Amino acid sequence: MKKILLRLLAILIPAFSFAQNYSAEEKVQICARVDTLLQSYLQKSSLKLPGANKRNDKVVGDLRAMFTVEAEIFDDINASFNQNLEGYPYELKIKTRNSYIEDLVEEFPRGLIINNKNLNINYTKIDKGEIIAALERNVQGTNSKKFTFFNEDTLLIKIKVQPDKTHRSRCPVNLT
């Protein structure tokens, strides 16, 4: 499962389709919020507190709160067994936010180890309300059946910015 591309559509605020032409000061504010959102995701995606050896329910709740309720998440971590498939009997599915989080919690009671390698952020479309980030990482963990999981992937993160540059207290994130 090397280099599986995940798309993360992060919606700090609802998307809009017309150009904004933000001032330099507004762009600095938006960049700070994007940095905060990405740092929060990096800290919470392991499902545990830094240095801990088991999953933490508060961290899981905080991660869940980052996603919009209608988020569709490509789950490259919890493959489903399907004996009717020819060749490789495991398939990766797109799941709802709740299904994705609940499956992670059930399958990885000790959490995950995530090593983030490179994070590149592209602000060239900021005046159109879109910021793109790519995060290279590897993810590993031992599931509830004692199988070890390892995956290298790149998340493509699309962040949409609301015209008034505000965000809700629970920055919603939408994985698709």
mmCIF file of C-alpha atoms in Angstrom:
data_model
loop_
_atom_site.group_PDB
_atom_site.id
_atom_site.type_symbol
_atom_site.label_atom_id
_atom_site.label_comp_id
_atom_site.label_asym_id
_atom_site.label_seq_id
_atom_site.Cartn_x
_atom_site.Cartn_y
_atom_site.Cartn_z
ATOM 1 C CA MET A 1 0.000 0.000 0.000
ATOM 2 C CA LYS A 2 2.870 2.333 -0.708
ATOM 3 C CA LYS A 3 2.156 5.900 -1.752
ATOM 4 C CA ILE A 4 -1.615 5.739 -1.617
ATOM 5 C CA LEU A 5 -2.954 9.205 -2.253
ATOM 6 C CA LEU A 6 -5.538 10.422 0.194
ATOM 7 C CA ARG A 7 -7.437 13.610 -0.365
ATOM 8 C CA LEU A 8 -8.280 15.695 2.655
ATOM 9 C CA LEU A 9 -10.751 18.459 1.994
ATOM 10 C CA ALA A 10 -10.381 20.697 4.990
ATOM 11 C CA ILE A 11 -13.111 23.251 5.294
ATOM 12 C CA LEU A 12 -12.137 25.897 7.764
ATOM 13 C CA ILE A 13 -15.350 27.486 6.674
ATOM 14 C CA PRO A 14 -17.729 26.883 3.761
ATOM 15 C CA ALA A 15 -16.349 27.117 0.254
ATOM 16 C CA PHE A 16 -17.112 29.961 -2.110
ATOM 17 C CA SER A 17 -16.487 30.391 -5.808
ATOM 18 C CA PHE A 18 -15.475 34.017 -6.349
ATOM 19 C CA ALA A 19 -12.060 35.656 -5.879
ATOM 20 C CA GLN A 20 -11.440 37.471 -2.610
ATOM 21 C CA ASN A 21 -8.182 39.408 -3.073
ATOM 22 C CA TYR A 22 -7.229 39.319 0.579
ATOM 23 C CA SER A 23 -4.992 41.996 2.024
ATOM 24 C CA ALA A 24 -1.517 41.036 3.251
ATOM 25 C CA GLU A 25 -2.760 41.211 6.866
ATOM 26 C CA GLU A 26 -5.747 38.959 6.090
ATOM 27 C CA LYS A 27 -3.466 36.444 4.382
ATOM 28 C CA VAL A 28 -1.251 36.330 7.479
ATOM 29 C CA GLN A 29 -4.348 35.587 9.612
ATOM 30 C CA ILE A 30 -5.504 32.862 7.241
ATOM 31 C CA CYS A 31 -2.034 31.285 7.155
ATOM 32 C CA ALA A 32 -1.928 31.238 10.963
ATOM 33 C CA ARG A 33 -5.301 29.458 11.057
ATOM 34 C CA VAL A 34 -4.145 26.935 8.448
ATOM 35 C CA ASP A 35 -1.010 26.266 10.493
ATOM 36 C CA THR A 36 -3.160 25.729 13.612
ATOM 37 C CA LEU A 37 -5.497 23.363 11.751
ATOM 38 C CA LEU A 38 -2.640 21.302 10.317
ATOM 39 C CA GLN A 39 -0.787 21.153 13.650
ATOM 40 C CA SER A 40 -3.963 19.965 15.354
ATOM 41 C CA TYR A 41 -4.465 17.251 12.740
ATOM 42 C CA LEU A 42 -0.832 16.117 13.065
ATOM 43 C CA GLN A 43 -1.209 15.808 16.834
ATOM 44 C CA LYS A 44 -4.598 14.090 16.895
ATOM 45 C CA SER A 45 -4.355 11.631 13.998
ATOM 46 C CA SER A 46 -2.354 9.142 16.115
ATOM 47 C CA LEU A 47 -5.384 8.742 18.444
ATOM 48 C CA LYS A 48 -3.199 9.129 21.543
ATOM 49 C CA LEU A 49 -1.423 11.758 23.590
ATOM 50 C CA PRO A 50 2.242 12.426 22.712
ATOM 51 C CA GLY A 51 4.441 9.790 24.357
ATOM 52 C CA ALA A 52 1.482 7.654 25.453
ATOM 53 C CA ASN A 53 1.250 3.968 24.607
ATOM 54 C CA LYS A 54 -2.519 3.675 24.309
ATOM 55 C CA ARG A 55 -5.440 5.424 22.684
ATOM 56 C CA ASN A 56 -6.939 8.464 24.411
ATOM 57 C CA ASP A 57 -10.704 9.102 24.153
ATOM 58 C CA LYS A 58 -10.327 12.892 24.354
ATOM 59 C CA VAL A 59 -7.857 12.894 21.451
ATOM 60 C CA VAL A 60 -10.245 10.695 19.461
ATOM 61 C CA GLY A 61 -13.100 13.111 20.201
ATOM 62 C CA ASP A 62 -10.977 16.079 19.167
ATOM 63 C CA LEU A 63 -10.039 14.329 15.904
ATOM 64 C CA ARG A 64 -13.698 13.518 15.206
ATOM 65 C CA ALA A 65 -14.610 17.185 15.816
ATOM 66 C CA MET A 66 -12.198 18.272 13.071
ATOM 67 C CA PHE A 67 -14.307 16.542 10.408
ATOM 68 C CA THR A 68 -17.651 17.693 9.105
ATOM 69 C CA VAL A 69 -20.503 15.268 9.794
ATOM 70 C CA GLU A 70 -20.945 14.627 6.083
ATOM 71 C CA ALA A 71 -17.244 13.888 5.516
ATOM 72 C CA GLU A 72 -16.408 10.948 3.290
ATOM 73 C CA ILE A 73 -13.016 9.491 4.170
ATOM 74 C CA PHE A 74 -10.952 7.126 2.069
ATOM 75 C CA ASP A 75 -9.885 4.552 4.655
ATOM 76 C CA ASP A 76 -6.537 3.131 3.625
ATOM 77 C CA ILE A 77 -5.919 1.807 7.151
ATOM 78 C CA ASN A 78 -8.860 -0.572 7.705
ATOM 79 C CA ALA A 79 -9.200 -2.761 4.639
ATOM 80 C CA SER A 80 -12.375 -4.852 4.435
ATOM 81 C CA PHE A 81 -12.119 -8.550 3.641
ATOM 82 C CA ASN A 82 -14.271 -9.572 0.694
ATOM 83 C CA GLN A 83 -13.874 -13.218 -0.314
ATOM 84 C CA ASN A 84 -15.791 -12.573 -3.552
ATOM 85 C CA LEU A 85 -13.006 -10.367 -4.940
ATOM 86 C CA GLU A 86 -10.642 -12.096 -7.360
ATOM 87 C CA GLY A 87 -6.953 -11.926 -6.547
ATOM 88 C CA TYR A 88 -6.482 -9.589 -3.612
ATOM 89 C CA PRO A 89 -9.458 -10.165 -1.247
ATOM 90 C CA TYR A 90 -9.103 -6.873 0.635
ATOM 91 C CA GLU A 91 -10.727 -3.666 -0.461
ATOM 92 C CA LEU A 92 -10.376 -0.108 0.697
ATOM 93 C CA LYS A 93 -13.583 1.848 1.128
ATOM 94 C CA ILE A 94 -14.797 5.385 1.479
ATOM 95 C CA LYS A 95 -16.486 5.763 4.859
ATOM 96 C CA THR A 96 -18.519 8.310 6.732
ATOM 97 C CA ARG A 97 -16.753 10.345 9.424
ATOM 98 C CA ASN A 98 -18.262 8.344 12.271
ATOM 99 C CA SER A 99 -17.654 4.985 10.631
ATOM 100 C CA TYR A 100 -14.030 5.894 9.890
ATOM 101 C CA ILE A 101 -13.291 7.069 13.448
ATOM 102 C CA GLU A 102 -15.178 4.180 15.096
ATOM 103 C CA ASP A 103 -13.334 1.624 12.939
ATOM 104 C CA LEU A 104 -9.969 3.160 13.854
ATOM 105 C CA VAL A 105 -10.832 3.075 17.550
ATOM 106 C CA GLU A 106 -12.051 -0.524 17.375
ATOM 107 C CA GLU A 107 -9.150 -1.815 15.298
ATOM 108 C CA PHE A 108 -6.324 0.142 16.957
ATOM 109 C CA PRO A 109 -6.983 0.237 20.714
ATOM 110 C CA ARG A 110 -3.385 1.341 21.372
ATOM 111 C CA GLY A 111 -3.538 4.083 18.750
ATOM 112 C CA LEU A 112 -1.258 4.569 15.781
ATOM 113 C CA ILE A 113 2.315 5.689 15.298
ATOM 114 C CA ILE A 114 2.467 8.375 12.635
ATOM 115 C CA ASN A 115 5.753 9.725 11.367
ATOM 116 C CA ASN A 116 5.205 12.874 9.353
ATOM 117 C CA LYS A 117 7.948 13.432 6.804
ATOM 118 C CA ASN A 118 7.258 16.458 4.663
ATOM 119 C CA LEU A 119 4.523 19.065 4.674
ATOM 120 C CA ASN A 120 4.267 21.375 1.686
ATOM 121 C CA ILE A 121 1.688 24.152 1.620
ATOM 122 C CA ASN A 122 0.733 26.012 -1.551
ATOM 123 C CA TYR A 123 -0.924 29.405 -1.070
ATOM 124 C CA THR A 124 -1.039 30.412 -4.752
ATOM 125 C CA LYS A 125 -4.856 30.080 -4.864
ATOM 126 C CA ILE A 126 -5.507 31.848 -1.565
ATOM 127 C CA ASP A 127 -7.359 34.694 -3.324
ATOM 128 C CA LYS A 128 -9.734 32.064 -4.730
ATOM 129 C CA GLY A 129 -10.324 30.736 -1.200
ATOM 130 C CA GLU A 130 -8.293 27.564 -1.587
ATOM 131 C CA ILE A 131 -5.069 26.401 0.038
ATOM 132 C CA ILE A 132 -3.439 23.106 -0.905
ATOM 133 C CA ALA A 133 -1.139 21.100 1.361
ATOM 134 C CA ALA A 134 0.560 17.752 0.825
ATOM 135 C CA LEU A 135 1.681 15.684 3.805
ATOM 136 C CA GLU A 136 4.009 12.719 3.358
ATOM 137 C CA ARG A 137 3.875 10.283 6.250
ATOM 138 C CA ASN A 138 4.020 6.691 7.321
ATOM 139 C CA VAL A 139 1.479 5.112 9.618
ATOM 140 C CA GLN A 140 1.919 1.975 11.690
ATOM 141 C CA GLY A 141 0.074 0.197 14.425
ATOM 142 C CA THR A 142 -0.972 -3.159 15.778
ATOM 143 C CA ASN A 143 -4.647 -3.902 15.362
ATOM 144 C CA SER A 144 -6.970 -5.698 17.764
ATOM 145 C CA LYS A 145 -6.121 -9.054 16.125
ATOM 146 C CA LYS A 146 -2.389 -8.441 16.756
ATOM 147 C CA PHE A 147 -1.578 -7.835 13.074
ATOM 148 C CA THR A 148 0.913 -5.067 12.376
ATOM 149 C CA PHE A 149 -0.138 -2.435 9.869
ATOM 150 C CA PHE A 150 2.294 -0.194 7.968
ATOM 151 C CA ASN A 151 1.471 2.296 5.235
ATOM 152 C CA GLU A 152 3.321 5.088 3.469
ATOM 153 C CA ASP A 153 1.081 7.691 1.916
ATOM 154 C CA THR A 154 0.621 11.296 0.951
ATOM 155 C CA LEU A 155 -2.399 13.259 2.060
ATOM 156 C CA LEU A 156 -3.558 15.898 -0.378
ATOM 157 C CA ILE A 157 -5.244 18.529 1.756
ATOM 158 C CA LYS A 158 -7.570 21.106 0.219
ATOM 159 C CA ILE A 159 -8.514 23.871 2.608
ATOM 160 C CA LYS A 160 -11.425 26.145 1.724
ATOM 161 C CA VAL A 161 -11.575 29.586 3.335
ATOM 162 C CA GLN A 162 -14.776 31.502 4.124
ATOM 163 C CA PRO A 163 -15.002 35.078 2.783
ATOM 164 C CA ASP A 164 -14.976 36.627 6.271
ATOM 165 C CA LYS A 165 -11.931 34.529 7.302
ATOM 166 C CA THR A 166 -13.615 33.339 10.490
ATOM 167 C CA HIS A 167 -13.845 29.776 11.616
ATOM 168 C CA ARG A 168 -15.969 27.834 14.029
ATOM 169 C CA SER A 169 -14.482 26.769 17.326
ATOM 170 C CA ARG A 170 -14.315 23.230 15.989
ATOM 171 C CA CYS A 171 -12.560 23.663 12.660
ATOM 172 C CA PRO A 172 -14.430 21.126 10.549
ATOM 173 C CA VAL A 173 -12.361 18.996 8.235
ATOM 174 C CA ASN A 174 -13.735 16.929 5.413
ATOM 175 C CA LEU A 175 -11.801 13.879 4.172
ATOM 176 C CA THR A 176 -12.770 12.604 0.770
#
